[in-house]
């Protein structure tokens, strides 16, 4: 049972004053709830350990895929394979951040990996800033959260320079390399999220700038530019699979830029391996019966199961099937043509009103931020963000 605490909601005026404009869903219901999930310190620590363990397994899974040339099995577009290999083989291509989705973790329910949003995960701003502000607005101890996400991002930006070394040494090794941050125009959520990451990079000590992707210049031999200024790093809040399918020429140009060592792309191309739902099947083969994992295969299972498209988002084209393969619940969407993965069903946790909760744990070198999504049996883009508070602080 999920225990919640009712609190005063943050006002729309306050949210808009800090740039959080996506506070209301298209059906005019609030995206942010007026409750907090109560989490014990032990449960928060368990989420932290689960994220760290899951990441180690993802790394082993990616190494397995690359070594055995299993890209097609994971639905990786052919025009990204070399880019993925190149980014995997050199430590300068540092994975900045991602978000694990878990079922369970509260009230004794076992934590199970649902998927890893490794490339362009949502809910960064909500997890890092909004839930912290929610505690402060209600006079609660704002430190009483498993939430060091913003600080962890700053530290990970420094690791672009020091790698596994001491991040305090960033200033001694930094030679003025610049990061250009980009997203598509027309989405205030993407723009604000990208600029939050830019702020973390600035505080880490980098020189940065921002440009919508349409204003970025790409050159195979010279690198990445805004106007006449060249940038050594490019952060793009654009999924790699979208670049591969919709911008094939850009994918080839980025491959050449990396081969010519003219720029480094964040998040690296190899994060697409983690992002593929096919990795769930790889992990099950490498770590059968691991307590964090659910059985996953490319063929239907003989238990209640969830059928997922390889690169779907926001619950689109997710189907829940019974043990005989008959649909119990289905969501439509635009990913119906993708190859499918079948994962054993794990129920989301429920509160006293039968509302269901999925935990999201951000990872930036280590587990660093917890938040929850509340919704139905299949979480979609109408699910609500729910912050949390450590119970021992109440």
mmCIF file of C-alpha atoms in Angstrom:
data_model
loop_
_atom_site.group_PDB
_atom_site.id
_atom_site.type_symbol
_atom_site.label_atom_id
_atom_site.label_comp_id
_atom_site.label_asym_id
_atom_site.label_seq_id
_atom_site.Cartn_x
_atom_site.Cartn_y
_atom_site.Cartn_z
ATOM 1 C CA UNK A 1 0.000 0.000 0.000
ATOM 2 C CA UNK A 2 1.319 3.447 -0.962
ATOM 3 C CA UNK A 3 1.107 5.920 1.913
ATOM 4 C CA UNK A 4 0.552 9.531 0.842
ATOM 5 C CA UNK A 5 0.520 12.931 2.551
ATOM 6 C CA UNK A 6 -1.924 15.625 1.437
ATOM 7 C CA UNK A 7 -0.267 19.033 1.011
ATOM 8 C CA UNK A 8 -1.049 22.460 -0.452
ATOM 9 C CA UNK A 9 -0.514 22.468 -4.227
ATOM 10 C CA UNK A 10 1.982 24.845 -5.781
ATOM 11 C CA UNK A 11 0.075 27.655 -7.490
ATOM 12 C CA UNK A 12 0.119 28.077 -11.250
ATOM 13 C CA UNK A 13 1.487 31.600 -10.761
ATOM 14 C CA UNK A 14 4.486 30.270 -8.825
ATOM 15 C CA UNK A 15 5.108 27.424 -11.277
ATOM 16 C CA UNK A 16 5.027 29.783 -14.238
ATOM 17 C CA UNK A 17 7.350 32.207 -12.423
ATOM 18 C CA UNK A 18 10.050 29.501 -12.451
ATOM 19 C CA UNK A 19 9.374 28.457 -16.048
ATOM 20 C CA UNK A 20 7.217 25.403 -15.355
ATOM 21 C CA UNK A 21 4.479 26.007 -17.936
ATOM 22 C CA UNK A 22 3.412 22.379 -18.482
ATOM 23 C CA UNK A 23 1.501 22.209 -15.177
ATOM 24 C CA UNK A 24 -1.858 21.355 -16.786
ATOM 25 C CA UNK A 25 -2.641 18.343 -18.973
ATOM 26 C CA UNK A 26 -4.607 18.696 -22.257
ATOM 27 C CA UNK A 27 -7.781 17.588 -20.451
ATOM 28 C CA UNK A 28 -7.304 20.611 -18.114
ATOM 29 C CA UNK A 29 -6.464 18.484 -15.054
ATOM 30 C CA UNK A 30 -3.362 19.361 -12.977
ATOM 31 C CA UNK A 31 -0.233 17.449 -13.981
ATOM 32 C CA UNK A 32 1.183 17.858 -10.464
ATOM 33 C CA UNK A 33 -0.665 16.239 -7.570
ATOM 34 C CA UNK A 34 -1.428 17.750 -4.160
ATOM 35 C CA UNK A 35 -0.036 14.674 -2.427
ATOM 36 C CA UNK A 36 3.430 13.362 -1.640
ATOM 37 C CA UNK A 37 4.431 9.708 -1.479
ATOM 38 C CA UNK A 38 5.825 8.820 1.971
ATOM 39 C CA UNK A 39 9.068 6.827 1.654
ATOM 40 C CA UNK A 40 11.183 5.425 4.466
ATOM 41 C CA UNK A 41 14.946 5.940 4.446
ATOM 42 C CA UNK A 42 15.390 2.197 3.959
ATOM 43 C CA UNK A 43 13.078 2.229 0.916
ATOM 44 C CA UNK A 44 14.933 5.218 -0.566
ATOM 45 C CA UNK A 45 18.239 3.409 -0.079
ATOM 46 C CA UNK A 46 16.797 0.335 -1.792
ATOM 47 C CA UNK A 47 15.823 2.419 -4.844
ATOM 48 C CA UNK A 48 19.365 3.870 -4.884
ATOM 49 C CA UNK A 49 20.940 0.417 -4.801
ATOM 50 C CA UNK A 50 18.510 -0.893 -7.428
ATOM 51 C CA UNK A 51 19.454 1.881 -9.873
ATOM 52 C CA UNK A 52 23.170 1.264 -9.353
ATOM 53 C CA UNK A 53 22.780 -2.486 -9.849
ATOM 54 C CA UNK A 54 20.524 -2.081 -12.889
ATOM 55 C CA UNK A 55 23.055 0.237 -14.501
ATOM 56 C CA UNK A 56 25.865 -2.287 -14.018
ATOM 57 C CA UNK A 57 23.688 -4.892 -15.717
ATOM 58 C CA UNK A 58 22.903 -2.488 -18.580
ATOM 59 C CA UNK A 59 26.616 -1.933 -19.178
ATOM 60 C CA UNK A 60 27.224 -5.685 -19.261
ATOM 61 C CA UNK A 61 24.256 -6.080 -21.625
ATOM 62 C CA UNK A 62 25.520 -3.384 -23.991
ATOM 63 C CA UNK A 63 28.982 -4.967 -24.068
ATOM 64 C CA UNK A 64 27.321 -8.307 -24.918
ATOM 65 C CA UNK A 65 25.289 -6.760 -27.760
ATOM 66 C CA UNK A 66 28.312 -5.014 -29.278
ATOM 67 C CA UNK A 67 30.620 -8.025 -28.956
ATOM 68 C CA UNK A 68 28.086 -10.369 -30.585
ATOM 69 C CA UNK A 69 26.763 -7.848 -33.138
ATOM 70 C CA UNK A 70 23.153 -8.083 -31.907
ATOM 71 C CA UNK A 71 22.104 -4.575 -32.990
ATOM 72 C CA UNK A 72 19.368 -5.857 -35.303
ATOM 73 C CA UNK A 73 17.915 -7.870 -32.414
ATOM 74 C CA UNK A 74 17.463 -4.640 -30.439
ATOM 75 C CA UNK A 75 15.907 -2.794 -33.383
ATOM 76 C CA UNK A 76 18.892 -0.436 -33.721
ATOM 77 C CA UNK A 77 18.740 1.490 -37.035
ATOM 78 C CA UNK A 78 21.610 0.381 -39.301
ATOM 79 C CA UNK A 79 22.833 3.956 -39.745
ATOM 80 C CA UNK A 80 23.634 4.282 -36.026
ATOM 81 C CA UNK A 81 25.595 1.051 -35.550
ATOM 82 C CA UNK A 82 29.032 2.513 -36.279
ATOM 83 C CA UNK A 83 28.211 5.609 -34.238
ATOM 84 C CA UNK A 84 27.288 3.385 -31.292
ATOM 85 C CA UNK A 85 30.493 1.348 -31.643
ATOM 86 C CA UNK A 86 32.641 4.490 -31.831
ATOM 87 C CA UNK A 87 30.990 6.121 -28.823
ATOM 88 C CA UNK A 88 31.247 2.917 -26.758
ATOM 89 C CA UNK A 89 34.956 2.426 -27.368
ATOM 90 C CA UNK A 90 36.134 5.781 -26.019
ATOM 91 C CA UNK A 91 35.642 7.086 -22.465
ATOM 92 C CA UNK A 92 35.182 10.671 -23.653
ATOM 93 C CA UNK A 93 31.626 9.705 -24.643
ATOM 94 C CA UNK A 94 30.262 9.947 -21.117
ATOM 95 C CA UNK A 95 26.664 9.007 -20.290
ATOM 96 C CA UNK A 96 25.262 12.105 -18.609
ATOM 97 C CA UNK A 97 21.949 10.920 -17.181
ATOM 98 C CA UNK A 98 18.967 8.574 -17.552
ATOM 99 C CA UNK A 99 15.918 7.403 -15.588
ATOM 100 C CA UNK A 100 15.054 3.888 -14.463
ATOM 101 C CA UNK A 101 11.362 3.020 -14.114
ATOM 102 C CA UNK A 102 10.579 0.489 -11.403
ATOM 103 C CA UNK A 103 7.490 -1.211 -10.076
ATOM 104 C CA UNK A 104 7.375 -1.936 -6.345
ATOM 105 C CA UNK A 105 9.743 -0.671 -3.672
ATOM 106 C CA UNK A 106 7.231 0.448 -1.011
ATOM 107 C CA UNK A 107 5.515 -1.528 1.737
ATOM 108 C CA UNK A 108 7.547 -4.638 1.025
ATOM 109 C CA UNK A 109 6.702 -4.872 -2.691
ATOM 110 C CA UNK A 110 9.830 -6.107 -4.548
ATOM 111 C CA UNK A 111 11.545 -3.630 -6.872
ATOM 112 C CA UNK A 112 11.372 -4.739 -10.508
ATOM 113 C CA UNK A 113 12.936 -3.040 -13.536
ATOM 114 C CA UNK A 114 10.283 -1.922 -16.025
ATOM 115 C CA UNK A 115 12.626 -0.089 -18.428
ATOM 116 C CA UNK A 116 15.491 2.410 -18.682
ATOM 117 C CA UNK A 117 14.857 5.801 -20.269
ATOM 118 C CA UNK A 118 18.530 6.329 -21.023
ATOM 119 C CA UNK A 119 18.634 8.919 -23.794
ATOM 120 C CA UNK A 120 16.123 11.763 -23.351
ATOM 121 C CA UNK A 121 14.125 10.951 -20.177
ATOM 122 C CA UNK A 122 11.260 13.192 -19.112
ATOM 123 C CA UNK A 123 10.458 14.505 -15.590
ATOM 124 C CA UNK A 124 13.945 15.907 -14.996
ATOM 125 C CA UNK A 125 12.690 19.352 -13.961
ATOM 126 C CA UNK A 126 9.890 17.887 -11.843
ATOM 127 C CA UNK A 127 12.242 15.552 -9.986
ATOM 128 C CA UNK A 128 15.127 17.978 -9.491
ATOM 129 C CA UNK A 129 13.238 21.206 -8.749
ATOM 130 C CA UNK A 130 9.449 20.974 -8.398
ATOM 131 C CA UNK A 131 9.171 18.297 -5.709
ATOM 132 C CA UNK A 132 11.825 20.097 -3.660
ATOM 133 C CA UNK A 133 9.840 23.351 -3.985
ATOM 134 C CA UNK A 134 6.696 21.469 -2.928
ATOM 135 C CA UNK A 135 8.260 20.536 0.411
ATOM 136 C CA UNK A 136 9.536 24.061 0.962
ATOM 137 C CA UNK A 137 6.141 25.620 0.086
ATOM 138 C CA UNK A 138 4.469 23.415 2.710
ATOM 139 C CA UNK A 139 6.956 24.183 5.464
ATOM 140 C CA UNK A 140 8.432 20.682 5.368
ATOM 141 C CA UNK A 141 12.122 19.888 5.533
ATOM 142 C CA UNK A 142 13.172 20.372 1.896
ATOM 143 C CA UNK A 143 16.219 18.183 2.489
ATOM 144 C CA UNK A 144 13.982 15.211 3.345
ATOM 145 C CA UNK A 145 14.056 13.650 -0.115
ATOM 146 C CA UNK A 146 16.138 11.195 -2.094
ATOM 147 C CA UNK A 147 16.975 13.992 -4.484
ATOM 148 C CA UNK A 148 20.523 15.083 -5.285
ATOM 149 C CA UNK A 149 19.765 15.138 -9.010
ATOM 150 C CA UNK A 150 20.903 18.677 -9.796
ATOM 151 C CA UNK A 151 24.155 18.306 -7.866
ATOM 152 C CA UNK A 152 24.763 14.905 -9.471
ATOM 153 C CA UNK A 153 24.341 16.444 -12.933
ATOM 154 C CA UNK A 154 26.923 19.116 -12.092
ATOM 155 C CA UNK A 155 29.363 16.446 -10.943
ATOM 156 C CA UNK A 156 28.780 14.405 -14.086
ATOM 157 C CA UNK A 157 29.435 17.399 -16.321
ATOM 158 C CA UNK A 158 32.806 17.695 -14.568
ATOM 159 C CA UNK A 159 33.467 14.014 -15.370
ATOM 160 C CA UNK A 160 33.400 14.888 -19.058
ATOM 161 C CA UNK A 161 36.859 16.254 -18.254
ATOM 162 C CA UNK A 162 38.151 14.259 -15.257
ATOM 163 C CA UNK A 163 36.356 10.935 -16.054
ATOM 164 C CA UNK A 164 36.769 8.643 -13.023
ATOM 165 C CA UNK A 165 39.113 11.129 -11.344
ATOM 166 C CA UNK A 166 38.425 13.655 -8.600
ATOM 167 C CA UNK A 167 35.776 16.141 -9.766
ATOM 168 C CA UNK A 168 37.460 18.757 -7.551
ATOM 169 C CA UNK A 169 40.291 18.679 -10.110
ATOM 170 C CA UNK A 170 37.996 19.908 -12.930
ATOM 171 C CA UNK A 171 39.459 23.433 -12.863
ATOM 172 C CA UNK A 172 43.029 22.157 -13.274
ATOM 173 C CA UNK A 173 42.180 20.080 -16.356
ATOM 174 C CA UNK A 174 39.501 22.182 -18.067
ATOM 175 C CA UNK A 175 40.859 23.937 -21.158
ATOM 176 C CA UNK A 176 37.823 25.983 -22.161
ATOM 177 C CA UNK A 177 35.886 23.360 -24.119
ATOM 178 C CA UNK A 178 32.337 24.585 -24.796
ATOM 179 C CA UNK A 179 28.951 22.827 -24.758
ATOM 180 C CA UNK A 180 26.129 23.827 -27.113
ATOM 181 C CA UNK A 181 22.688 22.806 -25.786
ATOM 182 C CA UNK A 182 19.878 22.177 -28.276
ATOM 183 C CA UNK A 183 16.309 20.968 -28.600
ATOM 184 C CA UNK A 184 13.559 21.261 -31.182
ATOM 185 C CA UNK A 185 11.608 24.510 -31.206
ATOM 186 C CA UNK A 186 7.928 24.571 -30.203
ATOM 187 C CA UNK A 187 8.077 22.629 -26.907
ATOM 188 C CA UNK A 188 8.425 24.773 -23.790
ATOM 189 C CA UNK A 189 9.005 21.610 -21.713
ATOM 190 C CA UNK A 190 11.960 20.577 -23.877
ATOM 191 C CA UNK A 191 13.384 24.092 -23.906
ATOM 192 C CA UNK A 192 13.162 24.566 -20.114
ATOM 193 C CA UNK A 193 14.548 21.080 -19.456
ATOM 194 C CA UNK A 194 17.473 21.709 -21.816
ATOM 195 C CA UNK A 195 18.209 25.050 -20.182
ATOM 196 C CA UNK A 196 18.137 23.432 -16.729
ATOM 197 C CA UNK A 197 20.887 21.104 -17.919
ATOM 198 C CA UNK A 198 22.735 24.083 -19.355
ATOM 199 C CA UNK A 199 22.545 25.813 -15.954
ATOM 200 C CA UNK A 200 24.051 22.730 -14.283
ATOM 201 C CA UNK A 201 26.890 22.720 -16.835
ATOM 202 C CA UNK A 202 27.501 26.419 -16.233
ATOM 203 C CA UNK A 203 27.725 25.861 -12.480
ATOM 204 C CA UNK A 204 30.088 22.947 -13.104
ATOM 205 C CA UNK A 205 32.416 25.423 -14.812
ATOM 206 C CA UNK A 206 31.784 24.931 -18.552
ATOM 207 C CA UNK A 207 31.343 27.660 -21.113
ATOM 208 C CA UNK A 208 27.946 26.998 -22.728
ATOM 209 C CA UNK A 209 25.382 28.373 -25.151
ATOM 210 C CA UNK A 210 21.910 27.388 -26.384
ATOM 211 C CA UNK A 211 20.458 27.144 -29.919
ATOM 212 C CA UNK A 212 17.415 25.416 -31.353
ATOM 213 C CA UNK A 213 18.575 22.583 -33.562
ATOM 214 C CA UNK A 214 17.535 24.409 -36.734
ATOM 215 C CA UNK A 215 20.142 27.075 -35.948
ATOM 216 C CA UNK A 216 23.020 24.612 -35.403
ATOM 217 C CA UNK A 217 25.632 24.132 -38.110
ATOM 218 C CA UNK A 218 27.095 20.652 -38.773
ATOM 219 C CA UNK A 219 30.199 19.973 -40.836
ATOM 220 C CA UNK A 220 31.778 16.534 -41.333
ATOM 221 C CA UNK A 221 35.308 17.914 -41.276
ATOM 222 C CA UNK A 222 34.996 20.938 -38.988
ATOM 223 C CA UNK A 223 32.453 19.968 -36.325
ATOM 224 C CA UNK A 224 29.458 21.710 -34.747
ATOM 225 C CA UNK A 225 28.794 25.456 -34.842
ATOM 226 C CA UNK A 226 26.472 28.205 -33.705
ATOM 227 C CA UNK A 227 27.158 30.946 -36.188
ATOM 228 C CA UNK A 228 30.947 31.080 -36.503
ATOM 229 C CA UNK A 229 31.620 29.670 -33.028
ATOM 230 C CA UNK A 230 32.700 26.035 -32.807
ATOM 231 C CA UNK A 231 31.645 23.780 -29.909
ATOM 232 C CA UNK A 232 33.476 20.725 -28.622
ATOM 233 C CA UNK A 233 30.303 19.179 -27.093
ATOM 234 C CA UNK A 234 26.731 19.126 -28.368
ATOM 235 C CA UNK A 235 23.838 18.177 -26.069
ATOM 236 C CA UNK A 236 20.661 17.345 -27.994
ATOM 237 C CA UNK A 237 17.305 16.671 -26.320
ATOM 238 C CA UNK A 238 16.329 14.695 -29.405
ATOM 239 C CA UNK A 239 16.089 10.877 -29.338
ATOM 240 C CA UNK A 240 18.777 9.073 -31.290
ATOM 241 C CA UNK A 241 16.191 6.846 -32.985
ATOM 242 C CA UNK A 242 14.402 9.956 -34.289
ATOM 243 C CA UNK A 243 17.680 11.256 -35.739
ATOM 244 C CA UNK A 244 18.301 7.876 -37.387
ATOM 245 C CA UNK A 245 14.861 7.542 -38.970
ATOM 246 C CA UNK A 246 13.889 11.148 -39.716
ATOM 247 C CA UNK A 247 17.310 12.806 -40.186
ATOM 248 C CA UNK A 248 19.459 10.188 -41.891
ATOM 249 C CA UNK A 249 21.821 12.773 -43.380
ATOM 250 C CA UNK A 250 22.427 14.282 -39.938
ATOM 251 C CA UNK A 251 23.128 10.804 -38.504
ATOM 252 C CA UNK A 252 25.838 10.284 -41.134
ATOM 253 C CA UNK A 253 27.290 13.745 -40.500
ATOM 254 C CA UNK A 254 27.431 13.126 -36.730
ATOM 255 C CA UNK A 255 29.185 9.812 -37.365
ATOM 256 C CA UNK A 256 31.835 11.620 -39.418
ATOM 257 C CA UNK A 257 32.175 14.397 -36.824
ATOM 258 C CA UNK A 258 32.864 11.800 -34.129
ATOM 259 C CA UNK A 259 35.289 9.831 -36.327
ATOM 260 C CA UNK A 260 37.137 13.080 -37.055
ATOM 261 C CA UNK A 261 37.151 13.846 -33.295
ATOM 262 C CA UNK A 262 35.610 17.263 -33.868
ATOM 263 C CA UNK A 263 32.834 17.026 -31.240
ATOM 264 C CA UNK A 264 31.299 14.781 -28.601
ATOM 265 C CA UNK A 265 27.533 14.221 -28.492
ATOM 266 C CA UNK A 266 25.520 14.044 -25.248
ATOM 267 C CA UNK A 267 23.932 11.645 -24.415
ATOM 268 C CA UNK A 268 26.223 9.312 -26.423
ATOM 269 C CA UNK A 269 24.850 7.142 -29.212
ATOM 270 C CA UNK A 270 25.363 3.957 -27.171
ATOM 271 C CA UNK A 271 22.584 5.044 -24.819
ATOM 272 C CA UNK A 272 20.229 3.888 -27.582
ATOM 273 C CA UNK A 273 21.184 0.312 -26.620
ATOM 274 C CA UNK A 274 19.993 0.954 -23.059
ATOM 275 C CA UNK A 275 16.875 2.701 -24.394
ATOM 276 C CA UNK A 276 15.800 -0.274 -26.513
ATOM 277 C CA UNK A 277 13.234 -2.488 -24.764
ATOM 278 C CA UNK A 278 15.101 -5.359 -26.416
ATOM 279 C CA UNK A 279 17.720 -4.928 -23.714
ATOM 280 C CA UNK A 280 15.202 -6.374 -21.230
ATOM 281 C CA UNK A 281 15.456 -9.704 -23.080
ATOM 282 C CA UNK A 282 19.265 -9.490 -23.181
ATOM 283 C CA UNK A 283 19.443 -8.853 -19.424
ATOM 284 C CA UNK A 284 17.122 -11.772 -18.683
ATOM 285 C CA UNK A 285 19.423 -14.068 -20.668
ATOM 286 C CA UNK A 286 22.567 -12.734 -18.958
ATOM 287 C CA UNK A 287 21.112 -12.565 -15.433
ATOM 288 C CA UNK A 288 18.282 -15.138 -15.341
ATOM 289 C CA UNK A 289 16.062 -14.918 -12.250
ATOM 290 C CA UNK A 290 17.882 -11.838 -10.931
ATOM 291 C CA UNK A 291 15.579 -10.341 -8.256
ATOM 292 C CA UNK A 292 15.448 -6.954 -10.046
ATOM 293 C CA UNK A 293 14.426 -8.432 -13.400
ATOM 294 C CA UNK A 294 11.209 -9.702 -14.950
ATOM 295 C CA UNK A 295 11.273 -12.475 -17.526
ATOM 296 C CA UNK A 296 11.435 -10.908 -20.989
ATOM 297 C CA UNK A 297 11.552 -12.491 -24.457
ATOM 298 C CA UNK A 298 10.767 -11.716 -28.076
ATOM 299 C CA UNK A 299 8.054 -14.397 -28.071
ATOM 300 C CA UNK A 300 4.857 -14.409 -25.977
ATOM 301 C CA UNK A 301 5.276 -15.765 -22.454
ATOM 302 C CA UNK A 302 2.956 -18.175 -20.678
ATOM 303 C CA UNK A 303 2.136 -15.807 -17.828
ATOM 304 C CA UNK A 304 0.330 -12.493 -17.579
ATOM 305 C CA UNK A 305 2.592 -10.203 -19.599
ATOM 306 C CA UNK A 306 3.153 -6.772 -21.121
ATOM 307 C CA UNK A 307 3.784 -6.422 -24.854
ATOM 308 C CA UNK A 308 5.903 -3.351 -25.644
ATOM 309 C CA UNK A 309 7.212 -1.810 -28.879
ATOM 310 C CA UNK A 310 11.005 -1.654 -29.057
ATOM 311 C CA UNK A 311 11.202 2.161 -28.863
ATOM 312 C CA UNK A 312 7.742 3.268 -27.709
ATOM 313 C CA UNK A 313 7.160 6.183 -25.361
ATOM 314 C CA UNK A 314 4.426 7.309 -22.936
ATOM 315 C CA UNK A 315 2.678 3.926 -22.941
ATOM 316 C CA UNK A 316 1.822 4.095 -26.655
ATOM 317 C CA UNK A 317 1.132 0.668 -28.243
ATOM 318 C CA UNK A 318 1.629 -1.091 -24.887
ATOM 319 C CA UNK A 319 -0.693 -4.085 -24.416
ATOM 320 C CA UNK A 320 -1.330 -6.148 -21.296
ATOM 321 C CA UNK A 321 -2.002 -9.796 -22.194
ATOM 322 C CA UNK A 322 -3.177 -12.722 -20.120
ATOM 323 C CA UNK A 323 -1.257 -16.019 -19.910
ATOM 324 C CA UNK A 324 -2.955 -17.229 -23.091
ATOM 325 C CA UNK A 325 -1.890 -14.102 -25.005
ATOM 326 C CA UNK A 326 -5.348 -12.532 -25.066
ATOM 327 C CA UNK A 327 -5.501 -8.746 -24.596
ATOM 328 C CA UNK A 328 -6.580 -7.474 -21.184
ATOM 329 C CA UNK A 329 -5.813 -3.801 -21.810
ATOM 330 C CA UNK A 330 -4.460 -1.989 -24.884
ATOM 331 C CA UNK A 331 -3.179 1.475 -25.750
ATOM 332 C CA UNK A 332 -2.998 2.754 -29.307
ATOM 333 C CA UNK A 333 -0.219 4.844 -30.756
ATOM 334 C CA UNK A 334 2.264 5.375 -33.539
ATOM 335 C CA UNK A 335 4.735 2.599 -32.678
ATOM 336 C CA UNK A 336 2.642 -0.360 -33.812
ATOM 337 C CA UNK A 337 5.121 -1.218 -36.588
ATOM 338 C CA UNK A 338 8.027 -1.679 -34.139
ATOM 339 C CA UNK A 339 9.288 -5.163 -33.179
ATOM 340 C CA UNK A 340 7.748 -6.340 -29.891
ATOM 341 C CA UNK A 341 9.148 -7.357 -26.509
ATOM 342 C CA UNK A 342 7.147 -9.442 -24.031
ATOM 343 C CA UNK A 343 7.851 -8.825 -20.342
ATOM 344 C CA UNK A 344 6.250 -10.616 -17.397
ATOM 345 C CA UNK A 345 3.602 -8.429 -15.755
ATOM 346 C CA UNK A 346 4.416 -6.757 -12.427
ATOM 347 C CA UNK A 347 1.593 -4.776 -10.797
ATOM 348 C CA UNK A 348 2.199 -1.148 -9.924
ATOM 349 C CA UNK A 349 1.765 -0.230 -6.266
ATOM 350 C CA UNK A 350 -1.615 1.196 -5.189
ATOM 351 C CA UNK A 351 -2.788 3.735 -2.632
ATOM 352 C CA UNK A 352 -6.065 3.571 -0.682
ATOM 353 C CA UNK A 353 -7.958 4.973 -3.679
ATOM 354 C CA UNK A 354 -6.610 2.240 -6.001
ATOM 355 C CA UNK A 355 -4.436 4.784 -7.835
ATOM 356 C CA UNK A 356 -1.304 3.109 -9.241
ATOM 357 C CA UNK A 357 2.277 4.348 -8.821
ATOM 358 C CA UNK A 358 5.504 3.734 -10.729
ATOM 359 C CA UNK A 359 8.829 4.867 -9.272
ATOM 360 C CA UNK A 360 11.341 6.718 -11.430
ATOM 361 C CA UNK A 361 14.970 6.867 -10.263
ATOM 362 C CA UNK A 362 17.388 9.134 -12.111
ATOM 363 C CA UNK A 363 20.933 7.902 -12.639
ATOM 364 C CA UNK A 364 23.899 10.224 -13.145
ATOM 365 C CA UNK A 365 27.016 8.164 -12.287
ATOM 366 C CA UNK A 366 24.881 6.771 -9.442
ATOM 367 C CA UNK A 367 21.247 6.783 -8.371
ATOM 368 C CA UNK A 368 20.431 10.406 -7.521
ATOM 369 C CA UNK A 369 16.743 11.327 -7.624
ATOM 370 C CA UNK A 370 13.397 9.664 -6.941
ATOM 371 C CA UNK A 371 9.955 10.678 -8.214
ATOM 372 C CA UNK A 372 6.679 8.895 -8.929
ATOM 373 C CA UNK A 373 4.130 8.763 -11.748
ATOM 374 C CA UNK A 374 0.507 8.038 -10.866
ATOM 375 C CA UNK A 375 -2.011 6.698 -13.330
ATOM 376 C CA UNK A 376 -3.650 3.570 -14.657
ATOM 377 C CA UNK A 377 -2.417 0.062 -15.311
ATOM 378 C CA UNK A 378 -0.593 1.461 -18.380
ATOM 379 C CA UNK A 379 0.988 4.827 -17.651
ATOM 380 C CA UNK A 380 0.506 7.306 -20.500
ATOM 381 C CA UNK A 381 1.005 11.012 -21.117
ATOM 382 C CA UNK A 382 -1.925 11.769 -18.799
ATOM 383 C CA UNK A 383 -0.187 10.226 -15.788
ATOM 384 C CA UNK A 384 0.560 12.615 -12.933
ATOM 385 C CA UNK A 385 3.868 13.491 -11.302
ATOM 386 C CA UNK A 386 3.971 12.876 -7.540
ATOM 387 C CA UNK A 387 6.807 14.065 -5.332
ATOM 388 C CA UNK A 388 7.922 12.298 -2.176
ATOM 389 C CA UNK A 389 9.034 12.919 1.377
ATOM 390 C CA UNK A 390 11.121 10.786 3.727
ATOM 391 C CA UNK A 391 8.755 9.526 6.432
ATOM 392 C CA UNK A 392 11.257 9.818 9.265
ATOM 393 C CA UNK A 393 11.302 13.615 8.761
ATOM 394 C CA UNK A 394 7.558 14.046 9.433
#
